[in-house]
Amino acid sequence: MKQGIHPDYHLVVFEDSSTGFKFVSGSTATSKETVKWEDGNEYPLIRVEVTSDSHPFYTGKQKFTQADGAVDRFNKKYGLKN
């Protein structure tokens, strides 16, 4: 691997803005904000809008704005009339 061309990979804390859920992961992202983690070390803090803690797919709290699917709408509009 060529030296000096890859970004610094380090541990950072990601925080979900909407729920406050935090987790540590490796990343090349940096931040001037830091936070002290449970292990006593201080890590850069990256605030994100959506994580598995707030995303509807993972929480099961999906909002269905449209009851009919595309196929149902098509059949309703162009389907066979009984």
mmCIF file of C-alpha atoms in Angstrom:
data_model
loop_
_atom_site.group_PDB
_atom_site.id
_atom_site.type_symbol
_atom_site.label_atom_id
_atom_site.label_comp_id
_atom_site.label_asym_id
_atom_site.label_seq_id
_atom_site.Cartn_x
_atom_site.Cartn_y
_atom_site.Cartn_z
ATOM 1 C CA MET A 1 0.000 0.000 0.000
ATOM 2 C CA LYS A 2 1.333 3.405 -0.955
ATOM 3 C CA GLN A 3 2.167 5.555 2.076
ATOM 4 C CA GLY A 4 0.826 9.079 2.623
ATOM 5 C CA ILE A 5 -2.139 8.994 0.200
ATOM 6 C CA HIS A 6 -4.826 7.483 2.444
ATOM 7 C CA PRO A 7 -6.897 9.474 4.954
ATOM 8 C CA ASP A 8 -6.442 8.843 8.675
ATOM 9 C CA TYR A 9 -8.765 6.055 9.846
ATOM 10 C CA HIS A 10 -9.679 6.359 13.519
ATOM 11 C CA LEU A 11 -12.494 5.777 16.007
ATOM 12 C CA VAL A 12 -15.236 8.414 16.193
ATOM 13 C CA VAL A 13 -18.561 8.706 18.026
ATOM 14 C CA PHE A 14 -21.658 9.119 15.870
ATOM 15 C CA GLU A 15 -24.699 10.741 17.529
ATOM 16 C CA ASP A 16 -28.242 10.609 16.163
ATOM 17 C CA SER A 17 -29.564 14.199 16.306
ATOM 18 C CA SER A 18 -33.179 13.156 16.730
ATOM 19 C CA THR A 19 -32.817 10.437 19.407
ATOM 20 C CA GLY A 20 -29.468 11.116 21.068
ATOM 21 C CA PHE A 21 -28.317 7.531 20.393
ATOM 22 C CA LYS A 22 -24.506 7.296 20.233
ATOM 23 C CA PHE A 23 -22.152 4.611 18.957
ATOM 24 C CA VAL A 24 -18.441 4.265 18.244
ATOM 25 C CA SER A 25 -17.224 3.250 14.807
ATOM 26 C CA GLY A 26 -14.139 3.580 12.678
ATOM 27 C CA SER A 27 -14.218 6.408 10.159
ATOM 28 C CA THR A 28 -12.125 8.887 8.220
ATOM 29 C CA ALA A 29 -14.517 11.702 9.205
ATOM 30 C CA THR A 30 -13.169 14.358 11.564
ATOM 31 C CA SER A 31 -14.723 16.950 13.813
ATOM 32 C CA LYS A 32 -13.587 19.725 16.126
ATOM 33 C CA GLU A 33 -16.239 18.588 18.614
ATOM 34 C CA THR A 34 -15.188 15.802 20.968
ATOM 35 C CA VAL A 35 -16.982 13.650 23.515
ATOM 36 C CA LYS A 36 -15.773 11.432 26.337
ATOM 37 C CA TRP A 37 -16.912 7.847 25.717
ATOM 38 C CA GLU A 38 -17.758 5.071 28.210
ATOM 39 C CA ASP A 39 -14.224 3.655 28.009
ATOM 40 C CA GLY A 40 -12.791 6.949 29.302
ATOM 41 C CA ASN A 41 -11.221 8.000 25.986
ATOM 42 C CA GLU A 42 -12.121 11.166 24.114
ATOM 43 C CA TYR A 43 -13.246 10.792 20.484
ATOM 44 C CA PRO A 44 -14.368 13.190 17.736
ATOM 45 C CA LEU A 45 -18.168 13.602 17.691
ATOM 46 C CA ILE A 46 -20.025 13.383 14.360
ATOM 47 C CA ARG A 47 -23.717 14.343 14.475
ATOM 48 C CA VAL A 48 -25.945 12.581 11.955
ATOM 49 C CA GLU A 49 -29.640 12.969 11.203
ATOM 50 C CA VAL A 50 -30.539 9.300 10.747
ATOM 51 C CA THR A 51 -29.184 6.110 12.329
ATOM 52 C CA SER A 52 -30.616 2.642 12.877
ATOM 53 C CA ASP A 53 -32.134 4.036 16.102
ATOM 54 C CA SER A 54 -34.362 6.533 14.253
ATOM 55 C CA HIS A 55 -34.801 5.133 10.716
ATOM 56 C CA PRO A 56 -38.328 3.755 10.144
ATOM 57 C CA PHE A 57 -37.012 0.585 8.487
ATOM 58 C CA TYR A 58 -35.188 -0.434 11.670
ATOM 59 C CA THR A 59 -37.671 0.921 14.225
ATOM 60 C CA GLY A 60 -40.761 -0.583 12.568
ATOM 61 C CA LYS A 61 -42.578 2.749 12.783
ATOM 62 C CA GLN A 62 -43.090 3.274 9.079
ATOM 63 C CA LYS A 63 -45.601 5.830 7.894
ATOM 64 C CA PHE A 64 -47.719 4.691 5.000
ATOM 65 C CA THR A 65 -48.867 7.801 3.208
ATOM 66 C CA GLN A 66 -50.442 5.870 0.383
ATOM 67 C CA ALA A 67 -52.564 2.804 1.041
ATOM 68 C CA ASP A 68 -52.754 1.703 -2.604
ATOM 69 C CA GLY A 69 -49.704 0.461 -4.427
ATOM 70 C CA ALA A 70 -48.871 1.216 -8.053
ATOM 71 C CA VAL A 71 -50.405 -2.070 -9.254
ATOM 72 C CA ASP A 72 -53.642 -1.441 -7.362
ATOM 73 C CA ARG A 73 -53.924 2.062 -8.815
ATOM 74 C CA PHE A 74 -53.298 0.704 -12.325
ATOM 75 C CA ASN A 75 -55.897 -2.031 -11.932
ATOM 76 C CA LYS A 76 -58.391 0.447 -10.519
ATOM 77 C CA LYS A 77 -57.872 2.792 -13.460
ATOM 78 C CA TYR A 78 -57.365 0.339 -16.367
ATOM 79 C CA GLY A 79 -58.323 -3.066 -14.969
ATOM 80 C CA LEU A 80 -61.116 -5.298 -16.152
ATOM 81 C CA LYS A 81 -64.573 -4.039 -15.286
ATOM 82 C CA ASN A 82 -66.835 -6.632 -13.678
#
